[in-house]
Amino acid sequence: MKIWLLGLMALMLAVPYVTAADEQFANSLLELINQHRATNGIGPLTIDPIMSQAAQEHSEWMNRTGQFAHNCPGETIFDVRAAAWGGTAAENIGQATISTATETRCWGSQCTTTITITVDGSPQDFFGGWKNSLGHNTNMLNPVYTRIGIGLAGINATTDFAA
């Protein structure tokens, strides 16, 4: 078990960051969220660069430290980050779906075990998780919110919402 956890931590740190130069993830996630809002009769969100920077920094912090929380030790708490955006704000955080499969093959007395780790981490993966969670889905569908910030680092994603 310890070896598997160490391997998972190494994988989390090895997955490259998605930077501002890679806008495909953010644009795809925004499109999914806006389609979901439109289906529910709610107007679209627009990307806010300041909020996206905050979301990216939060995702990077979670990836770097291995912690998964809205308020991380040593980081500005969400309420303070959100106050800079004005008005009402909310945050969704998520981790990519990680699947493992173990296969053991033996030839005589020699056995080999292969562990395959698959990381999804697609915009559809994060969106699906949030859509199927009441609190996260409520944030995505809140008609008060008109702006969004999106960040991704390793297996961690953050979406910040504000009016």
mmCIF file of C-alpha atoms in Angstrom:
data_model
loop_
_atom_site.group_PDB
_atom_site.id
_atom_site.type_symbol
_atom_site.label_atom_id
_atom_site.label_comp_id
_atom_site.label_asym_id
_atom_site.label_seq_id
_atom_site.Cartn_x
_atom_site.Cartn_y
_atom_site.Cartn_z
ATOM 1 C CA MET A 1 0.000 0.000 0.000
ATOM 2 C CA LYS A 2 2.814 2.440 0.874
ATOM 3 C CA ILE A 3 4.543 1.825 -2.451
ATOM 4 C CA TRP A 4 1.299 2.444 -4.337
ATOM 5 C CA LEU A 5 0.713 5.726 -2.484
ATOM 6 C CA LEU A 6 4.274 6.859 -3.141
ATOM 7 C CA GLY A 7 3.802 6.009 -6.815
ATOM 8 C CA LEU A 8 0.577 8.011 -6.919
ATOM 9 C CA MET A 9 2.290 11.020 -5.322
ATOM 10 C CA ALA A 10 5.120 10.767 -7.865
ATOM 11 C CA LEU A 11 2.539 10.657 -10.659
ATOM 12 C CA MET A 12 0.787 13.746 -9.284
ATOM 13 C CA LEU A 13 4.045 15.688 -9.276
ATOM 14 C CA ALA A 14 5.158 14.371 -12.670
ATOM 15 C CA VAL A 15 2.039 15.445 -14.574
ATOM 16 C CA PRO A 16 2.972 18.729 -16.249
ATOM 17 C CA TYR A 17 1.174 21.938 -15.391
ATOM 18 C CA VAL A 18 -1.238 23.454 -17.847
ATOM 19 C CA THR A 19 -0.228 27.091 -18.158
ATOM 20 C CA ALA A 20 -1.973 30.152 -19.526
ATOM 21 C CA ALA A 21 -0.446 29.264 -22.915
ATOM 22 C CA ASP A 22 -2.560 26.094 -22.938
ATOM 23 C CA GLU A 23 -6.036 27.562 -23.155
ATOM 24 C CA GLN A 24 -7.624 24.490 -24.740
ATOM 25 C CA PHE A 25 -8.479 22.899 -21.376
ATOM 26 C CA ALA A 26 -10.028 26.112 -20.020
ATOM 27 C CA ASN A 27 -11.964 26.799 -23.224
ATOM 28 C CA SER A 28 -13.322 23.244 -23.383
ATOM 29 C CA LEU A 29 -14.362 23.299 -19.720
ATOM 30 C CA LEU A 30 -15.965 26.727 -20.148
ATOM 31 C CA GLU A 31 -17.889 25.434 -23.175
ATOM 32 C CA LEU A 32 -19.205 22.438 -21.189
ATOM 33 C CA ILE A 33 -20.271 24.626 -18.265
ATOM 34 C CA ASN A 34 -21.915 27.203 -20.541
ATOM 35 C CA GLN A 35 -23.791 24.468 -22.452
ATOM 36 C CA HIS A 36 -25.023 23.141 -19.104
ATOM 37 C CA ARG A 37 -26.123 26.636 -18.066
ATOM 38 C CA ALA A 38 -27.901 27.204 -21.408
ATOM 39 C CA THR A 39 -29.751 23.883 -21.074
ATOM 40 C CA ASN A 40 -30.990 25.165 -17.724
ATOM 41 C CA GLY A 41 -31.971 28.614 -19.068
ATOM 42 C CA ILE A 42 -29.000 30.459 -17.514
ATOM 43 C CA GLY A 43 -26.717 32.928 -19.297
ATOM 44 C CA PRO A 44 -23.080 32.156 -20.103
ATOM 45 C CA LEU A 45 -19.999 32.795 -18.012
ATOM 46 C CA THR A 46 -16.992 34.709 -19.325
ATOM 47 C CA ILE A 47 -13.365 34.046 -18.429
ATOM 48 C CA ASP A 48 -11.910 36.531 -15.958
ATOM 49 C CA PRO A 49 -8.079 36.675 -16.214
ATOM 50 C CA ILE A 50 -7.570 37.720 -12.572
ATOM 51 C CA MET A 51 -9.809 34.936 -11.325
ATOM 52 C CA SER A 52 -8.087 32.474 -13.674
ATOM 53 C CA GLN A 53 -4.726 33.434 -12.217
ATOM 54 C CA ALA A 54 -6.072 32.813 -8.690
ATOM 55 C CA ALA A 55 -7.585 29.468 -9.776
ATOM 56 C CA GLN A 56 -4.317 28.450 -11.445
ATOM 57 C CA GLU A 57 -2.267 29.364 -8.377
ATOM 58 C CA HIS A 58 -4.621 27.393 -6.136
ATOM 59 C CA SER A 59 -4.441 24.324 -8.408
ATOM 60 C CA GLU A 60 -0.649 24.556 -8.490
ATOM 61 C CA TRP A 61 -0.541 24.840 -4.695
ATOM 62 C CA MET A 62 -2.656 21.694 -4.291
ATOM 63 C CA ASN A 63 -0.528 19.842 -6.847
ATOM 64 C CA ARG A 64 2.763 20.942 -5.284
ATOM 65 C CA THR A 65 1.768 20.091 -1.696
ATOM 66 C CA GLY A 66 -0.430 17.050 -2.328
ATOM 67 C CA GLN A 67 -3.238 18.691 -0.325
ATOM 68 C CA PHE A 68 -6.785 18.969 -1.612
ATOM 69 C CA ALA A 69 -8.790 21.765 0.013
ATOM 70 C CA HIS A 70 -10.411 25.140 -0.634
ATOM 71 C CA ASN A 71 -8.244 26.746 2.035
ATOM 72 C CA CYS A 72 -4.692 25.464 2.134
ATOM 73 C CA PRO A 73 -2.171 26.254 4.889
ATOM 74 C CA GLY A 74 0.218 29.001 3.817
ATOM 75 C CA GLU A 75 -2.118 30.249 1.101
ATOM 76 C CA THR A 76 -4.569 33.162 1.158
ATOM 77 C CA ILE A 77 -7.963 31.755 2.184
ATOM 78 C CA PHE A 78 -10.737 31.632 -0.404
ATOM 79 C CA ASP A 79 -12.853 34.371 1.197
ATOM 80 C CA VAL A 80 -9.937 36.817 0.960
ATOM 81 C CA ARG A 81 -9.125 35.775 -2.632
ATOM 82 C CA ALA A 82 -12.797 36.136 -3.567
ATOM 83 C CA ALA A 83 -13.172 39.564 -1.917
ATOM 84 C CA ALA A 84 -10.862 40.967 -4.596
ATOM 85 C CA TRP A 85 -13.369 39.941 -7.280
ATOM 86 C CA GLY A 86 -16.272 41.766 -5.619
ATOM 87 C CA GLY A 87 -19.710 40.467 -4.843
ATOM 88 C CA THR A 88 -20.733 36.869 -4.332
ATOM 89 C CA ALA A 89 -18.234 34.136 -5.169
ATOM 90 C CA ALA A 90 -17.883 30.348 -5.041
ATOM 91 C CA GLU A 91 -15.241 27.764 -5.857
ATOM 92 C CA ASN A 92 -15.196 24.205 -7.199
ATOM 93 C CA ILE A 93 -12.085 22.066 -6.853
ATOM 94 C CA GLY A 94 -11.628 18.635 -8.349
ATOM 95 C CA GLN A 95 -9.109 15.902 -8.952
ATOM 96 C CA ALA A 96 -8.794 13.857 -12.105
ATOM 97 C CA THR A 97 -10.274 10.370 -12.083
ATOM 98 C CA ILE A 98 -7.517 7.888 -11.337
ATOM 99 C CA SER A 99 -8.082 4.225 -12.157
ATOM 100 C CA THR A 100 -5.791 1.348 -11.321
ATOM 101 C CA ALA A 101 -5.642 -2.159 -12.662
ATOM 102 C CA THR A 102 -3.411 -4.920 -11.321
ATOM 103 C CA GLU A 103 -2.447 -7.990 -13.297
ATOM 104 C CA THR A 104 -0.229 -10.817 -12.059
ATOM 105 C CA ARG A 105 1.175 -13.385 -14.479
ATOM 106 C CA CYS A 106 3.131 -16.422 -13.383
ATOM 107 C CA TRP A 107 5.352 -18.786 -15.314
ATOM 108 C CA GLY A 108 6.276 -21.635 -13.029
ATOM 109 C CA SER A 109 7.576 -20.063 -9.824
ATOM 110 C CA GLN A 110 8.257 -16.652 -11.433
ATOM 111 C CA CYS A 111 5.498 -14.078 -11.100
ATOM 112 C CA THR A 112 5.305 -10.569 -12.475
ATOM 113 C CA THR A 113 2.782 -8.016 -11.283
ATOM 114 C CA THR A 114 1.874 -5.074 -13.481
ATOM 115 C CA ILE A 115 0.017 -2.095 -12.049
ATOM 116 C CA THR A 116 -1.502 0.245 -14.604
ATOM 117 C CA ILE A 117 -2.519 3.715 -13.474
ATOM 118 C CA THR A 118 -4.781 5.691 -15.787
ATOM 119 C CA VAL A 119 -5.434 9.388 -15.244
ATOM 120 C CA ASP A 120 -8.338 10.983 -17.108
ATOM 121 C CA GLY A 121 -8.083 14.697 -16.274
ATOM 122 C CA SER A 122 -10.092 15.808 -19.301
ATOM 123 C CA PRO A 123 -12.482 18.755 -19.120
ATOM 124 C CA GLN A 124 -15.326 16.201 -19.390
ATOM 125 C CA ASP A 125 -13.927 14.322 -16.353
ATOM 126 C CA PHE A 126 -13.935 17.388 -14.106
ATOM 127 C CA PHE A 127 -17.261 18.702 -15.441
ATOM 128 C CA GLY A 128 -18.965 15.320 -14.949
ATOM 129 C CA GLY A 129 -17.782 15.110 -11.355
ATOM 130 C CA TRP A 130 -19.014 18.616 -10.572
ATOM 131 C CA LYS A 131 -22.318 18.126 -12.406
ATOM 132 C CA ASN A 132 -23.030 15.010 -10.332
ATOM 133 C CA SER A 133 -22.333 16.812 -7.037
ATOM 134 C CA LEU A 134 -25.184 18.935 -5.703
ATOM 135 C CA GLY A 135 -23.016 21.720 -4.251
ATOM 136 C CA HIS A 136 -20.674 21.944 -7.245
ATOM 137 C CA ASN A 137 -23.554 21.809 -9.717
ATOM 138 C CA THR A 138 -25.304 24.586 -7.783
ATOM 139 C CA ASN A 139 -22.201 26.752 -8.200
ATOM 140 C CA MET A 140 -22.095 26.104 -11.957
ATOM 141 C CA LEU A 141 -25.801 26.895 -12.348
ATOM 142 C CA ASN A 142 -26.017 29.932 -10.067
ATOM 143 C CA PRO A 143 -27.509 32.683 -12.290
ATOM 144 C CA VAL A 144 -25.846 35.375 -10.162
ATOM 145 C CA TYR A 145 -22.405 34.333 -11.444
ATOM 146 C CA THR A 146 -21.282 35.861 -14.729
ATOM 147 C CA ARG A 147 -17.488 35.353 -14.527
ATOM 148 C CA ILE A 148 -15.273 32.317 -14.088
ATOM 149 C CA GLY A 149 -11.604 31.607 -13.460
ATOM 150 C CA ILE A 150 -10.202 28.220 -14.451
ATOM 151 C CA GLY A 151 -6.921 26.638 -13.370
ATOM 152 C CA LEU A 152 -5.348 23.199 -13.818
ATOM 153 C CA ALA A 153 -2.131 21.768 -12.416
ATOM 154 C CA GLY A 154 -1.308 18.084 -12.506
ATOM 155 C CA ILE A 155 -4.457 16.248 -11.454
ATOM 156 C CA ASN A 156 -6.040 19.264 -9.712
ATOM 157 C CA ALA A 157 -8.506 21.733 -11.216
ATOM 158 C CA THR A 158 -10.110 24.841 -9.750
ATOM 159 C CA THR A 159 -13.023 26.897 -11.017
ATOM 160 C CA ASP A 160 -13.814 30.178 -9.284
ATOM 161 C CA PHE A 161 -17.161 31.870 -9.893
ATOM 162 C CA ALA A 162 -18.169 35.503 -9.261
ATOM 163 C CA ALA A 163 -20.902 37.980 -10.100
#
